[in-house]
Amino acid sequence: MIQIYNSQTRRREDFVPLRAGKVGMYCCGPTVYDFFHIGNARPFIMFDVFRRYLQYRGYEVTFVQNFTDVDDKMIDRARREGVTVRELGDRFIAEYWKDANALGVKPADVHPRATEHMPQMIALIQGLIDKGMAYEQAGSVYFSTPDFPEYGKLSGQNLEDLDAGARVSVDEEKRNPLDFALWKAEKPGEPSWDSPWGRGRPGWHIECSAMSMAYLGEAFDIHAGGQDLLFPHHENELAQSEGFTGRPFVNYWMHNGFLNIDNTKMSKSLGNFFTVRDILKEYEPEDVRMLMLSAHYRSPLNFSRDMMAQAHASLTRLYTARDRLNALLVSAKPGKADGAGITEKVEEIRQRFLSGMDNDFNTAEAMGAVFDLAYLANTELDEGSGKEAVQTVLSTLAELTGVLGLLARGEESVPEDVQAVADRRAEARKNRDWAQSDALRAELARMGWLAEDTPQGQKLRRA
RNA sequence: GGCGCCAUAGCCAAGUGGUAAGGCGAAGGUCUGCAAAACCUUUACUCCCCAGUUCGAAUCUGGGUGGCGCCUCCA
């Protein structure tokens, strides 16, 4: 039984989907006004893994992740660059794909763009006005928080407390400081769309309500995003959606913790962020994934060069084990009985992986099982092992790391010039010319490659 | 002011009342021409502190201390 920590109830709950065997999942996507940073990558990677795991567990998952392609930041940047908001969106959606693909984040089933869902948003807003939960004021429409009595139930706050702490200067047009815009009246020079209230553009929160309901229905299973979205974004989404439909909107709210720099939140507004684009100039994309998976998704996670180095070293251990298994497969003996009980041990490890992941997607716990599998491979299998045993370990390793999106790289192809040096080194070794051999190894190192001598001969891997 | 989260070895980290997973690093050893990888051994008698509950607490309760987040665009 999969258990999920629900931010709304603040406890771990058994996961029971609305429709047996099917899961509807929505994850707040990026505002496409810039490259995304390494902190943004955390939910993309984690929820990608959770989706893979749900599929691995046999669920048919419909995964939706939006692109917010109109808002203040989009408008500002488009203006600065002298392009339209649409052009800016097109550009950074394309850049999103490059980084997401590099990180092994699979495309969602649907990637709706806010600007392409105006009719749905307008219908929602009109419905809220009709029900008396929203009001129009000078061409803008606001959600009336006092008219949704359950407002605050997601973030566990009540209107009075929020009121007292509100730092926002009261907008003259709002009846209540906590009311929020569903529709913003057109301003000169800003993109706008026709609506019953005149030209304007949607508020941020309504986008996600409209797009999630459009593809997942009025009620669905999982809504995910960063912890900072819990309030007000998700609170508002919930209010709008349930206000409109009169029924529960989302069954499980999931929120990932932050990726920190020096123990402080990384964010664009603080300027202490690294874009994924920049990180990937220096590190393997899978190292980033490994780092993310090494901690529980709700815990804060510090980002540093040292952490990246640790992640890289850990991952290398898994790659080494996999490559060795591949090599063993060649020499393994078909039909040899599994005297060591490999099959049972592998299944035991697989079960531990499952129980880790079932436990609110505890990737750190599951990772322990993956390393146990590597250990099993290193200690219990050798050239004399049965082919079936080797195959079992190898395929299970592929299966589990596949769920995590790791070990996606094949064996590395060696560039010709590197191979040429390696060949000369092999020759020197054959002649027992150790001085020459070591000199050539040093040369390979300068080229970024590590030469290792194994019983099967010289092996090369990227340093 | 309101609402939350976190504290486990040199670093990262799991642990959801029954006697501290795993990874990185470090030290010694096996193997190797030397390395690397792998393997073996060592690296938390103890989980921020103080009380309490319990036969039993890293885990539960209360009180401290320290750090972080949301309440404003934010993953």
GROMACS .gro file of N, CA, C and O in nm, chain A residues 294-407:
model
  456
  294SER      N    1   1.880   1.159  -0.306
  294SER     CA    2   1.949   1.113  -0.186
  294SER      C    3   1.878   1.158  -0.058
  294SER      O    4   1.906   1.108   0.049
  295ALA      N    5   1.788   1.252  -0.068
  295ALA     CA    6   1.715   1.297   0.050
  295ALA      C    7   1.565   1.281   0.026
  295ALA      O    8   1.520   1.270  -0.088
  296HIS      N    9   1.490   1.281   0.134
  296HIS     CA   10   1.346   1.274   0.119
  296HIS      C   11   1.295   1.403   0.057
  296HIS      O   12   1.346   1.510   0.086
  297TYR      N   13   1.192   1.394  -0.027
  297TYR     CA   14   1.151   1.512  -0.104
  297TYR      C   15   1.098   1.626  -0.019
  297TYR      O   16   1.099   1.741  -0.061
  298ARG      N   17   1.052   1.595   0.103
  298ARG     CA   18   0.998   1.704   0.186
  298ARG      C   19   1.105   1.772   0.272
  298ARG      O   20   1.079   1.876   0.331
  299SER      N   21   1.222   1.711   0.280
  299SER     CA   22   1.329   1.771   0.361
  299SER      C   23   1.399   1.880   0.282
  299SER      O   24   1.409   1.873   0.161
  300PRO      N   25   1.451   1.976   0.355
  300PRO     CA   26   1.536   2.073   0.284
  300PRO      C   27   1.663   2.002   0.239
  300PRO      O   28   1.706   1.906   0.301
  301LEU      N   29   1.721   2.048   0.132
  301LEU     CA   30   1.841   1.984   0.078
  301LEU      C   31   1.939   2.093   0.039
  301LEU      O   32   1.904   2.185  -0.034
  302ASN      N   33   2.058   2.082   0.091
  302ASN     CA   34   2.158   2.184   0.060
  302ASN      C   35   2.231   2.151  -0.069
  302ASN      O   36   2.268   2.037  -0.092
  303PHE      N   37   2.250   2.250  -0.148
  303PHE     CA   38   2.322   2.231  -0.273
  303PHE      C   39   2.462   2.290  -0.261
  303PHE      O   40   2.479   2.403  -0.219
  304SER      N   41   2.562   2.209  -0.294
  304SER     CA   42   2.699   2.261  -0.293
  304SER      C   43   2.785   2.173  -0.383
  304SER      O   44   2.744   2.064  -0.423
  305ARG      N   45   2.902   2.219  -0.413
  305ARG     CA   46   2.993   2.141  -0.496
  305ARG      C   47   3.025   2.009  -0.427
  305ARG      O   48   3.037   1.905  -0.491
  306ASP      N   49   3.042   2.016  -0.295
  306ASP     CA   50   3.076   1.896  -0.221
  306ASP      C   51   2.963   1.792  -0.234
  306ASP      O   52   2.989   1.673  -0.253
  307MET      N   53   2.840   1.838  -0.223
  307MET     CA   54   2.726   1.747  -0.237
  307MET      C   55   2.721   1.687  -0.377
  307MET      O   56   2.688   1.570  -0.395
  308MET      N   57   2.754   1.769  -0.476
  308MET     CA   58   2.753   1.719  -0.613
  308MET      C   59   2.862   1.613  -0.630
  308MET      O   60   2.841   1.512  -0.697
  309ALA      N   61   2.976   1.637  -0.568
  309ALA     CA   62   3.086   1.541  -0.579
  309ALA      C   63   3.047   1.408  -0.513
  309ALA      O   64   3.075   1.300  -0.564
  310GLN      N   65   2.980   1.418  -0.400
  310GLN     CA   66   2.935   1.296  -0.331
  310GLN      C   67   2.834   1.220  -0.417
  310GLN      O   68   2.840   1.098  -0.427
  311ALA      N   69   2.743   1.296  -0.475
  311ALA     CA   70   2.642   1.232  -0.560
  311ALA      C   71   2.709   1.163  -0.678
  311ALA      O   72   2.674   1.050  -0.714
  312HIS      N   73   2.806   1.230  -0.735
  312HIS     CA   74   2.876   1.173  -0.850
  312HIS      C   75   2.948   1.043  -0.812
  312HIS      O   76   2.940   0.944  -0.883
  313ALA      N   77   3.015   1.046  -0.697
  313ALA     CA   78   3.089   0.928  -0.654
  313ALA      C   79   2.993   0.811  -0.626
  313ALA      O   80   3.022   0.697  -0.660
  314SER      N   81   2.880   0.841  -0.565
  314SER     CA   82   2.782   0.737  -0.536
  314SER      C   83   2.731   0.673  -0.664
  314SER      O   84   2.721   0.551  -0.675
  315LEU      N   85   2.700   0.759  -0.757
  315LEU     CA   86   2.644   0.710  -0.882
  315LEU      C   87   2.745   0.625  -0.957
  315LEU      O   88   2.709   0.524  -1.019
  316THR      N   89   2.871   0.664  -0.948
  316THR     CA   90   2.976   0.589  -1.016
  316THR      C   91   2.981   0.446  -0.964
  316THR      O   92   3.004   0.352  -1.039
  317ARG      N   93   2.957   0.431  -0.834
  317ARG     CA   94   2.956   0.296  -0.777
  317ARG      C   95   2.849   0.210  -0.846
  317ARG      O   96   2.872   0.093  -0.876
  318LEU      N   97   2.734   0.267  -0.869
  318LEU     CA   98   2.626   0.193  -0.934
  318LEU      C   99   2.661   0.162  -1.080
  318LEU      O  100   2.636   0.051  -1.129
  319TYR      N  101   2.719   0.260  -1.147
  319TYR     CA  102   2.758   0.235  -1.287
  319TYR      C  103   2.863   0.126  -1.296
  319TYR      O  104   2.860   0.041  -1.384
  320THR      N  105   2.958   0.129  -1.204
  320THR     CA  106   3.063   0.029  -1.204
  320THR      C  107   3.003  -0.111  -1.186
  320THR      O  108   3.041  -0.205  -1.255
  321ALA      N  109   2.909  -0.121  -1.095
  321ALA     CA  110   2.845  -0.251  -1.071
  321ALA      C  111   2.769  -0.296  -1.195
  321ALA      O  112   2.776  -0.413  -1.234
  322ARG      N  113   2.699  -0.203  -1.258
  322ARG     CA  114   2.623  -0.240  -1.377
  322ARG      C  115   2.716  -0.287  -1.489
  322ARG      O  116   2.691  -0.389  -1.553
  323ASP      N  117   2.824  -0.211  -1.511
  323ASP     CA  118   2.915  -0.246  -1.620
  323ASP      C  119   2.980  -0.382  -1.595
  323ASP      O  120   3.001  -0.461  -1.686
  324ARG      N  121   3.009  -0.408  -1.469
  324ARG     CA  122   3.069  -0.538  -1.435
  324ARG      C  123   2.968  -0.650  -1.462
  324ARG      O  124   3.003  -0.755  -1.515
  325LEU      N  125   2.841  -0.628  -1.426
  325LEU     CA  126   2.738  -0.728  -1.452
  325LEU      C  127   2.725  -0.756  -1.601
  325LEU      O  128   2.713  -0.870  -1.643
  326ASN      N  129   2.730  -0.649  -1.678
  326ASN     CA  130   2.723  -0.667  -1.823
  326ASN      C  131   2.837  -0.753  -1.874
  326ASN      O  132   2.819  -0.838  -1.960
  327ALA      N  133   2.955  -0.730  -1.817
  327ALA     CA  134   3.071  -0.808  -1.857
  327ALA      C  135   3.055  -0.954  -1.814
  327ALA      O  136   3.089  -1.046  -1.889
  328LEU      N  137   3.000  -0.973  -1.693
  328LEU     CA  138   2.983  -1.109  -1.641
  328LEU      C  139   2.884  -1.189  -1.726
  328LEU      O  140   2.896  -1.310  -1.740
  329LEU      N  141   2.789  -1.117  -1.781
  329LEU     CA  142   2.686  -1.184  -1.860
  329LEU      C  143   2.747  -1.261  -1.976
  329LEU      O  144   2.696  -1.366  -2.017
  330VAL      N  145   2.859  -1.209  -2.027
  330VAL     CA  146   2.925  -1.273  -2.140
  330VAL      C  147   2.985  -1.408  -2.098
  330VAL      O  148   2.974  -1.507  -2.169
  331SER      N  149   3.048  -1.408  -1.979
  331SER     CA  150   3.117  -1.530  -1.937
  331SER      C  151   3.028  -1.624  -1.856
  331SER      O  152   3.065  -1.737  -1.830
  332ALA      N  153   2.912  -1.575  -1.814
  332ALA     CA  154   2.827  -1.655  -1.726
  332ALA      C  155   2.782  -1.786  -1.792
  332ALA      O  156   2.775  -1.795  -1.913
  333LYS      N  157   2.755  -1.884  -1.704
  333LYS     CA  158   2.722  -2.018  -1.754
  333LYS      C  159   2.570  -2.038  -1.762
  333LYS      O  160   2.503  -2.036  -1.658
  334PRO      N  161   2.519  -2.058  -1.881
  334PRO     CA  162   2.375  -2.079  -1.894
  334PRO      C  163   2.334  -2.209  -1.825
  334PRO      O  164   2.408  -2.307  -1.826
  335GLY      N  165   2.219  -2.208  -1.764
  335GLY     CA  166   2.164  -2.330  -1.706
  335GLY      C  167   2.223  -2.371  -1.574
  335GLY      O  168   2.184  -2.472  -1.516
  336LYS      N  169   2.318  -2.292  -1.523
  336LYS     CA  170   2.378  -2.329  -1.395
  336LYS      C  171   2.283  -2.299  -1.279
  336LYS      O  172   2.224  -2.192  -1.271
  337ALA      N  173   2.270  -2.393  -1.191
  337ALA     CA  174   2.175  -2.378  -1.080
  337ALA      C  175   2.215  -2.261  -0.989
  337ALA      O  176   2.332  -2.233  -0.970
  338ASP      N  177   2.114  -2.195  -0.936
  338ASP     CA  178   2.135  -2.081  -0.849
  338ASP      C  179   2.152  -2.128  -0.705
  338ASP      O  180   2.061  -2.122  -0.624
  339GLY      N  181   2.271  -2.180  -0.676
  339GLY     CA  182   2.296  -2.238  -0.545
  339GLY      C  183   2.301  -2.137  -0.432
  339GLY      O  184   2.274  -2.168  -0.317
  340ALA      N  185   2.333  -2.014  -0.466
  340ALA     CA  186   2.354  -1.911  -0.362
  340ALA      C  187   2.225  -1.841  -0.323
  340ALA      O  188   2.226  -1.752  -0.238
  341GLY      N  189   2.116  -1.881  -0.385
  341GLY     CA  190   1.988  -1.818  -0.351
  341GLY      C  191   1.981  -1.673  -0.397
  341GLY      O  192   1.920  -1.588  -0.332
  342ILE      N  193   2.043  -1.646  -0.509
  342ILE     CA  194   2.047  -1.509  -0.563
  342ILE      C  195   1.905  -1.458  -0.589
  342ILE      O  196   1.870  -1.345  -0.553
  343THR      N  197   1.825  -1.542  -0.650
  343THR     CA  198   1.689  -1.500  -0.685
  343THR      C  199   1.612  -1.451  -0.564
  343THR      O  200   1.549  -1.346  -0.568
  344GLU      N  201   1.623  -1.526  -0.454
  344GLU     CA  202   1.552  -1.487  -0.332
  344GLU      C  203   1.608  -1.357  -0.276
  344GLU      O  204   1.534  -1.269  -0.233
  345LYS      N  205   1.741  -1.346  -0.277
  345LYS     CA  206   1.802  -1.225  -0.223
  345LYS      C  207   1.763  -1.102  -0.303
  345LYS      O  208   1.740  -0.994  -0.248
  346VAL      N  209   1.760  -1.120  -0.434
  346VAL     CA  210   1.723  -1.008  -0.520
  346VAL      C  211   1.579  -0.965  -0.491
  346VAL      O  212   1.548  -0.847  -0.481
  347GLU      N  213   1.493  -1.065  -0.475
  347GLU     CA  214   1.352  -1.033  -0.449
  347GLU      C  215   1.337  -0.962  -0.314
  347GLU      O  216   1.258  -0.868  -0.300
  348GLU      N  217   1.416  -1.005  -0.219
  348GLU     CA  218   1.413  -0.942  -0.087
  348GLU      C  219   1.452  -0.793  -0.098
  348GLU      O  220   1.390  -0.706  -0.038
  349ILE      N  221   1.555  -0.770  -0.178
  349ILE     CA  222   1.601  -0.632  -0.198
  349ILE      C  223   1.495  -0.550  -0.271
  349ILE      O  224   1.467  -0.436  -0.236
  350ARG      N  225   1.434  -0.613  -0.370
  350ARG     CA  226   1.330  -0.543  -0.445
  350ARG      C  227   1.214  -0.504  -0.353
  350ARG      O  228   1.159  -0.396  -0.360
  351GLN      N  229   1.182  -0.595  -0.262
  351GLN     CA  230   1.074  -0.565  -0.168
  351GLN      C  231   1.111  -0.447  -0.077
  351GLN      O  232   1.027  -0.367  -0.041
  352ARG      N  233   1.238  -0.441  -0.042
  352ARG     CA  234   1.280  -0.329   0.042
  352ARG      C  235   1.272  -0.197  -0.034
  352ARG      O  236   1.239  -0.093   0.020
  353PHE      N  237   1.306  -0.205  -0.161
  353PHE     CA  238   1.292  -0.086  -0.247
  353PHE      C  239   1.146  -0.042  -0.250
  353PHE      O  240   1.115   0.076  -0.230
  354LEU      N  241   1.057  -0.137  -0.271
  354LEU     CA  242   0.914  -0.106  -0.277
  354LEU      C  243   0.865  -0.047  -0.145
  354LEU      O  244   0.789   0.050  -0.145
  355SER      N  245   0.908  -0.104  -0.034
  355SER     CA  246   0.855  -0.054   0.092
  355SER      C  247   0.908   0.086   0.120
  355SER      O  248   0.839   0.169   0.178
  356GLY      N  249   1.029   0.114   0.072
  356GLY     CA  250   1.080   0.250   0.083
  356GLY      C  251   0.998   0.348   0.001
  356GLY      O  252   0.955   0.452   0.049
  357MET      N  253   0.973   0.313  -0.121
  357MET     CA  254   0.898   0.402  -0.209
  357MET      C  255   0.752   0.414  -0.166
  357MET      O  256   0.691   0.520  -0.178
  358ASP      N  257   0.697   0.303  -0.117
  358ASP     CA  258   0.559   0.307  -0.068
  358ASP      C  259   0.546   0.404   0.050
  358ASP      O  260   0.440   0.458   0.076
  359ASN      N  261   0.655   0.421   0.120
  359ASN     CA  262   0.657   0.505   0.237
  359ASN      C  263   0.673   0.652   0.198
  359ASN      O  264   0.779   0.711   0.215
  360ASP      N  265   0.569   0.708   0.143
  360ASP     CA  266   0.571   0.849   0.101
  360ASP      C  267   0.690   0.877   0.009
  360ASP      O  268   0.758   0.978   0.023
  361PHE      N  269   0.713   0.785  -0.084
  361PHE     CA  270   0.817   0.803  -0.184
  361PHE      C  271   0.953   0.836  -0.121
  361PHE      O  272   1.016   0.935  -0.156
  362ASN      N  273   0.990   0.750  -0.027
  362ASN     CA  274   1.116   0.773   0.043
  362ASN      C  275   1.232   0.722  -0.043
  362ASN      O  276   1.278   0.609  -0.032
  363THR      N  277   1.279   0.809  -0.129
  363THR     CA  278   1.382   0.769  -0.225
  363THR      C  279   1.514   0.738  -0.157
  363THR      O  280   1.591   0.655  -0.205
  364ALA      N  281   1.541   0.804  -0.045
  364ALA     CA  282   1.666   0.778   0.026
  364ALA      C  283   1.667   0.634   0.079
  364ALA      O  284   1.768   0.565   0.073
  365GLU      N  285   1.552   0.593   0.130
  365GLU     CA  286   1.540   0.456   0.181
  365GLU      C  287   1.549   0.357   0.066
  365GLU      O  288   1.621   0.256   0.075
  366ALA      N  289   1.481   0.387  -0.043
  366ALA     CA  290   1.483   0.298  -0.159
  366ALA      C  291   1.624   0.288  -0.217
  366ALA      O  292   1.666   0.183  -0.263
  367MET      N  293   1.695   0.397  -0.209
  367MET     CA  294   1.831   0.400  -0.263
  367MET      C  295   1.921   0.301  -0.187
  367MET      O  296   2.010   0.240  -0.245
  368GLY      N  297   1.895   0.286  -0.059
  368GLY     CA  298   1.970   0.190   0.021
  368GLY      C  299   1.957   0.051  -0.040
  368GLY      O  300   2.056  -0.023  -0.049
  369ALA      N  301   1.837   0.017  -0.084
  369ALA     CA  302   1.814  -0.114  -0.145
  369ALA      C  303   1.891  -0.127  -0.276
  369ALA      O  304   1.946  -0.232  -0.307
  370VAL      N  305   1.896  -0.019  -0.352
  370VAL     CA  306   1.969  -0.023  -0.478
  370VAL      C  307   2.117  -0.050  -0.453
  370VAL      O  308   2.180  -0.130  -0.523
  371PHE      N  309   2.172   0.013  -0.351
  371PHE     CA  310   2.313  -0.010  -0.319
  371PHE      C  311   2.334  -0.152  -0.266
  371PHE      O  312   2.439  -0.211  -0.288
  372ASP      N  313   2.235  -0.204  -0.198
  372ASP     CA  314   2.245  -0.342  -0.152
  372ASP      C  315   2.252  -0.438  -0.271
  372ASP      O  316   2.320  -0.540  -0.267
  373LEU      N  317   2.182  -0.401  -0.375
  373LEU     CA  318   2.183  -0.483  -0.496
  373LEU      C  319   2.322  -0.479  -0.560
  373LEU      O  320   2.374  -0.582  -0.606
  374ALA      N  321   2.382  -0.362  -0.561
  374ALA     CA  322   2.517  -0.349  -0.615
  374ALA      C  323   2.615  -0.433  -0.532
  374ALA      O  324   2.702  -0.501  -0.585
  375TYR      N  325   2.596  -0.428  -0.400
  375TYR     CA  326   2.682  -0.506  -0.311
  375TYR      C  327   2.665  -0.655  -0.338
  375TYR      O  328   2.763  -0.730  -0.345
  376LEU      N  329   2.541  -0.696  -0.354
  376LEU     CA  330   2.514  -0.836  -0.385
  376LEU      C  331   2.585  -0.877  -0.513
  376LEU      O  332   2.649  -0.983  -0.521
  377ALA      N  333   2.576  -0.792  -0.613
  377ALA     CA  334   2.641  -0.820  -0.742
  377ALA      C  335   2.792  -0.832  -0.725
  377ALA      O  336   2.856  -0.921  -0.780
  378ASN      N  337   2.850  -0.742  -0.645
  378ASN     CA  338   2.995  -0.740  -0.628
  378ASN      C  339   3.047  -0.856  -0.545
  378ASN      O  340   3.160  -0.899  -0.561
  379THR      N  341   2.965  -0.905  -0.454
  379THR     CA  342   3.014  -1.009  -0.363
  379THR      C  343   2.973  -1.150  -0.403
  379THR      O  344   3.043  -1.245  -0.373
  380GLU      N  345   2.857  -1.163  -0.466
  380GLU     CA  346   2.806  -1.298  -0.488
  380GLU      C  347   2.818  -1.347  -0.632
  380GLU      O  348   2.789  -1.463  -0.660
  381LEU      N  349   2.856  -1.258  -0.722
  381LEU     CA  350   2.862  -1.301  -0.861
  381LEU      C  351   3.004  -1.287  -0.915
  381LEU      O  352   3.074  -1.191  -0.885
  382ASP      N  353   3.045  -1.386  -0.994
  382ASP     CA  354   3.173  -1.376  -1.061
  382ASP      C  355   3.167  -1.452  -1.192
  382ASP      O  356   3.060  -1.494  -1.236
  383GLU      N  357   3.284  -1.473  -1.254
  383GLU     CA  358   3.289  -1.534  -1.386
  383GLU      C  359   3.224  -1.673  -1.390
  383GLU      O  360   3.180  -1.719  -1.494
  384GLY      N  361   3.219  -1.738  -1.275
  384GLY     CA  362   3.164  -1.873  -1.274
  384GLY      C  363   3.014  -1.878  -1.245
  384GLY      O  364   2.955  -1.985  -1.235
  385SER      N  365   2.951  -1.763  -1.230
  385SER     CA  366   2.810  -1.760  -1.193
  385SER      C  367   2.720  -1.803  -1.307
  385SER      O  368   2.758  -1.795  -1.424
  386GLY      N  369   2.599  -1.846  -1.270
  386GLY     CA  370   2.501  -1.885  -1.370
  386GLY      C  371   2.448  -1.762  -1.442
  386GLY      O  372   2.432  -1.656  -1.383
  387LYS      N  373   2.422  -1.781  -1.568
  387LYS     CA  374   2.375  -1.672  -1.651
  387LYS      C  375   2.243  -1.616  -1.598
  387LYS      O  376   2.221  -1.495  -1.598
  388GLU      N  377   2.154  -1.704  -1.554
  388GLU     CA  378   2.023  -1.660  -1.507
  388GLU      C  379   2.036  -1.572  -1.384
  388GLU      O  380   1.966  -1.473  -1.369
  389ALA      N  381   2.129  -1.609  -1.295
  389ALA     CA  382   2.149  -1.530  -1.173
  389ALA      C  383   2.200  -1.391  -1.208
  389ALA      O  384   2.152  -1.290  -1.156
  390VAL      N  385   2.298  -1.386  -1.297
  390VAL     CA  386   2.353  -1.257  -1.338
  390VAL      C  387   2.243  -1.173  -1.403
  390VAL      O  388   2.227  -1.054  -1.375
  391GLN      N  389   2.167  -1.241  -1.487
  391GLN     CA  390   2.059  -1.171  -1.558
  391GLN      C  391   1.956  -1.114  -1.460
  391GLN      O  392   1.908  -1.003  -1.477
  392THR      N  393   1.924  -1.192  -1.358
  392THR     CA  394   1.827  -1.147  -1.259
  392THR      C  395   1.874  -1.022  -1.188
  392THR      O  396   1.799  -0.925  -1.172
  393VAL      N  397   1.999  -1.024  -1.145
  393VAL     CA  398   2.052  -0.908  -1.073
  393VAL      C  399   2.057  -0.787  -1.166
  393VAL      O  400   2.015  -0.677  -1.130
  394LEU      N  401   2.104  -0.811  -1.287
  394LEU     CA  402   2.118  -0.701  -1.383
  394LEU      C  403   1.982  -0.640  -1.418
  394LEU      O  404   1.966  -0.518  -1.420
  395SER      N  405   1.885  -0.726  -1.443
  395SER     CA  406   1.756  -0.671  -1.486
  395SER      C  407   1.685  -0.602  -1.370
  395SER      O  408   1.617  -0.502  -1.389
  396THR      N  409   1.705  -0.654  -1.249
  396THR     CA  410   1.644  -0.587  -1.135
  396THR      C  411   1.710  -0.452  -1.110
  396THR      O  412   1.643  -0.353  -1.080
  397LEU      N  413   1.841  -0.449  -1.127
  397LEU     CA  414   1.911  -0.321  -1.112
  397LEU      C  415   1.859  -0.221  -1.214
  397LEU      O  416   1.832  -0.104  -1.182
  398ALA      N  417   1.840  -0.267  -1.335
  398ALA     CA  418   1.790  -0.178  -1.441
  398ALA      C  419   1.648  -0.132  -1.408
  398ALA      O  420   1.612  -0.016  -1.428
  399GLU      N  421   1.570  -0.225  -1.356
  399GLU     CA  422   1.431  -0.196  -1.323
  399GLU      C  423   1.421  -0.089  -1.215
  399GLU      O  424   1.349   0.010  -1.229
  400LEU      N  425   1.494  -0.110  -1.107
  400LEU     CA  426   1.485  -0.017  -0.994
  400LEU      C  427   1.546   0.119  -1.028
  400LEU      O  428   1.489   0.224  -0.996
  401THR      N  429   1.661   0.117  -1.092
  401THR     CA  430   1.721   0.246  -1.127
  401THR      C  431   1.638   0.313  -1.236
  401THR      O  432   1.638   0.436  -1.246
  402GLY      N  433   1.567   0.233  -1.314
  402GLY     CA  434   1.478   0.291  -1.415
  402GLY      C  435   1.367   0.371  -1.351
  402GLY      O  436   1.328   0.478  -1.399
  403VAL      N  437   1.314   0.320  -1.240
  403VAL     CA  438   1.210   0.393  -1.168
  403VAL      C  439   1.265   0.527  -1.119
  403VAL      O  440   1.197   0.629  -1.122
  404LEU      N  441   1.389   0.525  -1.078
  404LEU     CA  442   1.452   0.648  -1.027
  404LEU      C  443   1.505   0.736  -1.140
  404LEU      O  444   1.545   0.849  -1.117
  405GLY      N  445   1.508   0.679  -1.258
  405GLY     CA  446   1.562   0.755  -1.371
  405GLY      C  447   1.714   0.765  -1.368
  405GLY      O  448   1.772   0.859  -1.420
  406LEU      N  449   1.776   0.665  -1.306
  406LEU     CA  450   1.923   0.663  -1.300
  406LEU      C  451   1.978   0.552  -1.390
  406LEU      O  452   1.904   0.467  -1.439
  407LEU      N  453   2.108   0.553  -1.407
  407LEU     CA  454   2.178   0.458  -1.495
  407LEU      C  455   2.118   0.459  -1.635
  407LEU      O  456   2.105   0.354  -1.698
   0.00000   0.00000   0.00000
